[in-house]
GROMACS .gro file of C-alpha atoms in nm:
model
  275
    1MET     CA    1   3.329  -1.959  -0.360
    2ASP     CA    2   3.636  -1.786  -0.220
    3LEU     CA    3   3.729  -1.470  -0.411
    4ASN     CA    4   4.104  -1.501  -0.380
    5THR     CA    5   4.175  -1.187  -0.582
    6VAL     CA    6   3.993  -0.959  -0.336
    7THR     CA    7   4.228  -0.776  -0.102
    8GLU     CA    8   3.990  -0.528   0.061
    9VAL     CA    9   3.626  -0.491   0.166
   10VAL     CA   10   3.482  -0.145   0.232
   11ARG     CA   11   3.234  -0.211   0.511
   12ARG     CA   12   3.116   0.147   0.569
   13PRO     CA   13   3.111   0.341   0.242
   14PRO     CA   14   3.002   0.706   0.229
   15ALA     CA   15   2.643   0.801   0.149
   16GLN     CA   16   2.751   0.848  -0.213
   17PRO     CA   17   2.937   0.518  -0.254
   18GLY     CA   18   3.035   0.585  -0.614
   19SER     CA   19   3.288   0.844  -0.496
   20LEU     CA   20   3.512   0.553  -0.394
   21TRP     CA   21   3.491   0.370  -0.724
   22ARG     CA   22   3.807   0.253  -0.894
   23GLU     CA   23   3.893  -0.017  -1.145
   24GLY     CA   24   3.866  -0.362  -0.992
   25ASP     CA   25   3.579  -0.271  -0.757
   26ALA     CA   26   3.249  -0.457  -0.729
   27TRP     CA   27   2.931  -0.361  -0.545
   28LEU     CA   28   2.838  -0.607  -0.272
   29ALA     CA   29   2.474  -0.647  -0.171
   30GLY     CA   30   2.346  -1.004  -0.133
   31GLY     CA   31   2.652  -1.146  -0.307
   32THR     CA   32   2.465  -1.458  -0.420
   33TRP     CA   33   2.596  -1.433  -0.775
   34LEU     CA   34   2.923  -1.261  -0.689
   35TYR     CA   35   3.031  -1.555  -0.474
   36SER     CA   36   2.898  -1.820  -0.712
   37ALA     CA   37   3.157  -1.774  -0.987
   38GLU     CA   38   3.518  -1.672  -1.031
   39GLN     CA   39   3.571  -1.295  -1.040
   40PRO     CA   40   3.930  -1.265  -1.161
   41GLY     CA   41   3.910  -0.892  -1.225
   42THR     CA   42   3.772  -0.802  -0.881
   43ARG     CA   43   4.012  -0.654  -0.626
   44ARG     CA   44   3.781  -0.477  -0.380
   45LEU     CA   45   3.421  -0.510  -0.259
   46ILE     CA   46   3.207  -0.212  -0.153
   47ASP     CA   47   2.928  -0.319   0.084
   48LEU     CA   48   2.605  -0.138  -0.004
   49THR     CA   49   2.400  -0.301   0.272
   50ALA     CA   50   2.574  -0.084   0.530
   51LEU     CA   51   2.406   0.226   0.383
   52GLY     CA   52   2.070   0.133   0.537
   53TRP     CA   53   1.852   0.204   0.235
   54ALA     CA   54   1.482   0.146   0.307
   55ALA     CA   55   1.366  -0.182   0.155
   56LEU     CA   56   1.005  -0.096   0.066
   57VAL     CA   57   0.827   0.239   0.085
   58PRO     CA   58   0.461   0.220  -0.024
   59GLY     CA   59   0.266   0.541  -0.074
   60GLY     CA   60  -0.002   0.720  -0.267
   61THR     CA   61   0.215   0.746  -0.577
   62GLY     CA   62   0.320   0.381  -0.582
   63LEU     CA   63   0.595   0.166  -0.439
   64GLU     CA   64   0.962   0.248  -0.391
   65ILE     CA   65   1.189  -0.055  -0.376
   66GLY     CA   66   1.540   0.000  -0.242
   67ALA     CA   67   1.808  -0.169  -0.448
   68THR     CA   68   1.923  -0.367  -0.143
   69CYS     CA   69   1.571  -0.495  -0.064
   70THR     CA   70   1.593  -0.873  -0.029
   71VAL     CA   71   1.375  -1.115  -0.221
   72ARG     CA   72   1.244  -1.239   0.115
   73ASP     CA   73   1.126  -0.890   0.213
   74LEU     CA   74   0.959  -0.830  -0.121
   75TYR     CA   75   0.782  -1.166  -0.101
   76ALA     CA   76   0.654  -1.091   0.250
   77PHE     CA   77   0.515  -0.749   0.154
   78VAL     CA   78   0.135  -0.728   0.157
   79PRO     CA   79   0.018  -0.478  -0.106
   80PRO     CA   80  -0.292  -0.260  -0.060
   81ALA     CA   81  -0.618  -0.417  -0.174
   82ASP     CA   82  -0.663  -0.175  -0.464
   83TRP     CA   83  -0.329  -0.273  -0.616
   84ARG     CA   84  -0.479  -0.534  -0.849
   85ALA     CA   85  -0.136  -0.621  -0.987
   86GLY     CA   86   0.009  -0.659  -0.636
   87PRO     CA   87   0.017  -1.042  -0.649
   88LEU     CA   88   0.283  -1.014  -0.921
   89LEU     CA   89   0.533  -0.917  -0.652
   90ALA     CA   90   0.514  -1.258  -0.484
   91ARG     CA   91   0.471  -1.450  -0.811
   92SER     CA   92   0.791  -1.297  -0.947
   93CYS     CA   93   0.981  -1.392  -0.633
   94GLU     CA   94   0.862  -1.750  -0.681
   95ALA     CA   95   1.017  -1.747  -1.030
   96PHE     CA   96   1.370  -1.741  -0.885
   97LEU     CA   97   1.583  -2.050  -0.941
   98SER     CA   98   1.697  -2.048  -0.578
   99SER     CA   99   1.645  -2.181  -0.228
  100PHE     CA  100   1.503  -1.996   0.072
  101LYS     CA  101   1.862  -1.938   0.184
  102VAL     CA  102   1.926  -1.738  -0.132
  103TRP     CA  103   1.601  -1.545  -0.081
  104ASN     CA  104   1.735  -1.427   0.254
  105ALA     CA  105   2.038  -1.267   0.091
  106ALA     CA  106   1.963  -1.199  -0.277
  107THR     CA  107   1.852  -0.845  -0.354
  108VAL     CA  108   1.608  -0.699  -0.603
  109GLY     CA  109   1.873  -0.461  -0.733
  110GLY     CA  110   2.128  -0.735  -0.769
  111ASN     CA  111   1.896  -0.941  -0.987
  112VAL     CA  112   1.820  -0.639  -1.205
  113CYS     CA  113   2.184  -0.541  -1.246
  114LEU     CA  114   2.293  -0.896  -1.324
  115SER     CA  115   2.068  -0.853  -1.629
  116LEU     CA  116   2.018  -1.216  -1.718
  117PRO     CA  117   1.726  -1.296  -1.952
  118ALA     CA  118   1.551  -1.499  -1.682
  119GLY     CA  119   1.585  -1.233  -1.411
  120PRO     CA  120   1.237  -1.223  -1.252
  121MET     CA  121   1.286  -0.881  -1.094
  122ILE     CA  122   1.343  -0.749  -1.445
  123THR     CA  123   1.017  -0.910  -1.557
  124LEU     CA  124   0.831  -0.761  -1.261
  125THR     CA  125   0.959  -0.407  -1.291
  126VAL     CA  126   0.928  -0.382  -1.669
  127ALA     CA  127   0.574  -0.521  -1.658
  128LEU     CA  128   0.479  -0.265  -1.392
  129GLU     CA  129   0.632   0.025  -1.587
  130ALA     CA  130   0.893   0.102  -1.322
  131ARG     CA  131   1.178   0.348  -1.339
  132TYR     CA  132   1.529   0.304  -1.200
  133GLU     CA  133   1.731   0.575  -1.026
  134LEU     CA  134   2.103   0.541  -1.097
  135TRP     CA  135   2.376   0.719  -0.902
  136ALA     CA  136   2.700   0.816  -1.078
  137PRO     CA  137   3.045   0.842  -0.914
  138ASP     CA  138   3.033   1.223  -0.935
  139GLY     CA  139   2.717   1.235  -0.721
  140SER     CA  140   2.476   1.303  -1.005
  141ALA     CA  141   2.169   1.087  -1.066
  142ARG     CA  142   1.969   0.983  -1.367
  143VAL     CA  143   1.643   0.797  -1.409
  144VAL     CA  144   1.585   0.535  -1.679
  145ASP     CA  145   1.280   0.337  -1.776
  146ALA     CA  146   1.303  -0.026  -1.666
  147LEU     CA  147   1.236  -0.129  -2.025
  148ASP     CA  148   1.551   0.048  -2.144
  149PHE     CA  149   1.790  -0.071  -1.872
  150VAL     CA  150   1.875  -0.424  -1.991
  151THR     CA  151   2.027  -0.421  -2.340
  152GLY     CA  152   2.116  -0.790  -2.381
  153ASP     CA  153   2.223  -1.108  -2.207
  154HIS     CA  154   2.416  -0.992  -1.900
  155ARG     CA  155   2.436  -0.637  -2.042
  156ASN     CA  156   2.280  -0.309  -1.931
  157VAL     CA  157   2.322   0.069  -1.946
  158LEU     CA  158   2.522   0.105  -1.622
  159ALA     CA  159   2.842   0.304  -1.665
  160PRO     CA  160   3.154   0.216  -1.460
  161GLY     CA  161   3.094   0.316  -1.099
  162GLU     CA  162   2.720   0.371  -1.138
  163VAL     CA  163   2.495   0.208  -0.883
  164LEU     CA  164   2.123   0.133  -0.884
  165ARG     CA  165   1.976   0.319  -0.587
  166ARG     CA  166   1.601   0.261  -0.607
  167ILE     CA  167   1.317   0.131  -0.822
  168THR     CA  168   0.993   0.327  -0.839
  169VAL     CA  169   0.674   0.148  -0.942
  170PRO     CA  170   0.385   0.386  -1.029
  171VAL     CA  171   0.052   0.334  -0.859
  172GLY     CA  172  -0.130   0.343  -1.193
  173ALA     CA  173   0.048   0.026  -1.303
  174LEU     CA  174  -0.010  -0.142  -0.966
  175ARG     CA  175  -0.385  -0.079  -1.000
  176LYS     CA  176  -0.409  -0.251  -1.338
  177HIS     CA  177  -0.550  -0.596  -1.399
  178ALA     CA  178  -0.265  -0.840  -1.451
  179ALA     CA  179  -0.215  -1.193  -1.581
  180TYR     CA  180   0.105  -1.390  -1.614
  181ARG     CA  181   0.234  -1.711  -1.763
  182ARG     CA  182   0.568  -1.878  -1.697
  183PHE     CA  183   0.720  -2.194  -1.836
  184ALA     CA  184   1.023  -2.386  -1.710
  185LEU     CA  185   1.150  -2.732  -1.793
  186THR     CA  186   1.120  -2.833  -1.426
  187ARG     CA  187   0.895  -2.701  -1.150
  188LEU     CA  188   1.175  -2.509  -0.982
  189GLY     CA  189   1.384  -2.455  -1.294
  190ARG     CA  190   1.504  -2.143  -1.469
  191SER     CA  191   1.235  -1.966  -1.670
  192THR     CA  192   1.222  -2.053  -2.039
  193VAL     CA  193   0.964  -1.779  -2.095
  194PHE     CA  194   0.797  -1.539  -1.852
  195LEU     CA  195   0.514  -1.319  -1.982
  196VAL     CA  196   0.304  -1.059  -1.802
  197GLY     CA  197   0.002  -0.877  -1.941
  198THR     CA  198  -0.171  -0.577  -1.784
  199ARG     CA  199  -0.492  -0.389  -1.866
  200THR     CA  200  -0.616  -0.054  -1.733
  201PRO     CA  201  -0.952  -0.079  -1.552
  202GLY     CA  202  -1.229   0.072  -1.761
  203ARG     CA  203  -1.033   0.035  -2.084
  204ASP     CA  204  -0.955  -0.244  -2.328
  205ASP     CA  205  -0.584  -0.169  -2.372
  206LEU     CA  206  -0.315  -0.434  -2.338
  207LEU     CA  207   0.048  -0.411  -2.230
  208LEU     CA  208   0.235  -0.738  -2.282
  209THR     CA  209   0.585  -0.788  -2.144
  210VAL     CA  210   0.794  -1.075  -2.283
  211THR     CA  211   1.104  -1.187  -2.092
  212ALA     CA  212   1.324  -1.492  -2.027
  213GLY     CA  213   1.271  -1.607  -2.385
  214THR     CA  214   1.441  -1.291  -2.511
  215THR     CA  215   1.786  -1.146  -2.443
  216ARG     CA  216   1.623  -0.820  -2.332
  217PRO     CA  217   1.269  -0.735  -2.223
  218VAL     CA  218   1.020  -0.681  -2.506
  219ARG     CA  219   0.705  -0.473  -2.458
  220LEU     CA  220   0.407  -0.500  -2.692
  221ALA     CA  221   0.158  -0.216  -2.632
  222PHE     CA  222  -0.194  -0.188  -2.771
  223ASP     CA  223  -0.429   0.106  -2.711
  224THR     CA  224  -0.725  -0.119  -2.785
  225ALA     CA  225  -0.753  -0.493  -2.739
  226PRO     CA  226  -0.586  -0.674  -3.029
  227GLY     CA  227  -0.735  -0.976  -3.194
  228ALA     CA  228  -0.549  -1.304  -3.191
  229ARG     CA  229  -0.399  -1.243  -3.535
  230ALA     CA  230  -0.282  -0.890  -3.454
  231LEU     CA  231  -0.117  -1.013  -3.136
  232ALA     CA  232   0.052  -1.297  -3.324
  233ARG     CA  233   0.183  -1.056  -3.589
  234SER     CA  234   0.336  -0.837  -3.317
  235ILE     CA  235   0.519  -1.135  -3.169
  236ASP     CA  236   0.641  -1.239  -3.514
  237ALA     CA  237   0.778  -0.886  -3.561
  238VAL     CA  238   1.021  -0.927  -3.271
  239PRO     CA  239   1.367  -0.942  -3.436
  240GLY     CA  240   1.511  -1.292  -3.465
  241ASP     CA  241   1.833  -1.205  -3.285
  242VAL     CA  242   1.639  -1.100  -2.974
  243TRP     CA  243   1.515  -1.452  -2.903
  244PHE     CA  244   1.739  -1.633  -2.654
  245ALA     CA  245   1.906  -1.972  -2.693
  246ASP     CA  246   2.039  -2.185  -2.408
  247PRO     CA  247   1.988  -2.541  -2.275
  248ASN     CA  248   1.639  -2.441  -2.158
  249GLY     CA  249   1.511  -2.378  -2.509
  250THR     CA  250   1.582  -2.277  -2.866
  251PRO     CA  251   1.462  -1.943  -3.007
  252GLU     CA  252   1.196  -2.128  -3.207
  253HIS     CA  253   1.069  -2.307  -2.898
  254ARG     CA  254   1.056  -1.984  -2.700
  255ARG     CA  255   0.874  -1.802  -2.980
  256HIS     CA  256   0.618  -2.083  -2.996
  257LEU     CA  257   0.559  -2.068  -2.619
  258THR     CA  258   0.528  -1.692  -2.635
  259HIS     CA  259   0.255  -1.717  -2.898
  260HIS     CA  260   0.067  -1.972  -2.688
  261PHE     CA  261   0.086  -1.792  -2.355
  262ALA     CA  262   0.033  -1.444  -2.500
  263GLU     CA  263  -0.299  -1.557  -2.645
  264GLU     CA  264  -0.399  -1.706  -2.308
  265ILE     CA  265  -0.314  -1.378  -2.137
  266ARG     CA  266  -0.508  -1.177  -2.398
  267ARG     CA  267  -0.819  -1.388  -2.348
  268GLU     CA  268  -0.793  -1.380  -1.970
  269LEU     CA  269  -0.761  -1.004  -1.948
  270MET     CA  270  -1.031  -0.932  -2.206
  271ALA     CA  271  -1.270  -1.168  -2.028
  272ARG     CA  272  -1.253  -0.971  -1.705
  273GLY     CA  273  -1.484  -0.700  -1.835
  274PRO     CA  274  -1.453  -0.321  -1.819
  275ALA     CA  275  -1.417  -0.274  -1.441
   0.00000   0.00000   0.00000
């Protein structure tokens, strides 16, 4: 879609791009959402891809994902063998409602900052206990837990002029056992629910992340493996106004699916034994 209100594009912003920020600006990375809808309040685009941020930096402490890393690059990444949860990277990419053309342009950071309930990069990073580094216009930085970033449907904690710089995924989370379940009305459709469970090797804990069916990510944490009833009670305790409603499902439908898939995940992870 043509953005006929835009009068300027900053192709080469400074290393601290927020210093340019003014009302009417929008960050440009992949642009797949930005160009898909009218943006009547947007007057100028600031191109973040020109900054050359590294897409993926694996290391002994985990994985750093640059905000401008494309979905294609994340999908192609081959994680180390001891990262048991590594397959979640590709599985989350496959949860996008998009074509390969979109994969070539869409960015991990863009999906996170769009903050839609069905954002699969939100699911991935919350499930893997990631942290986000945010840069403010004055040059300062702050780090927030991925769980706390999205506050509702299309809402997050970003202040005007703040930009997501990088996502850091800790190696401890990447080495956990993981199981996931996703439901959509059609094979390539938008997620109705997307759940991920992780368990620490040698322990019987459970970390369950519930997304897509809720307006913000929900994390259910258990130090020891819960029984089916305890898990069900925790899901029932999620506030009613957190469950999402759209043409893909009612809150009641999404709660029902969450109960069903959460129990499947619990059984799968507990059946894997202590290793």
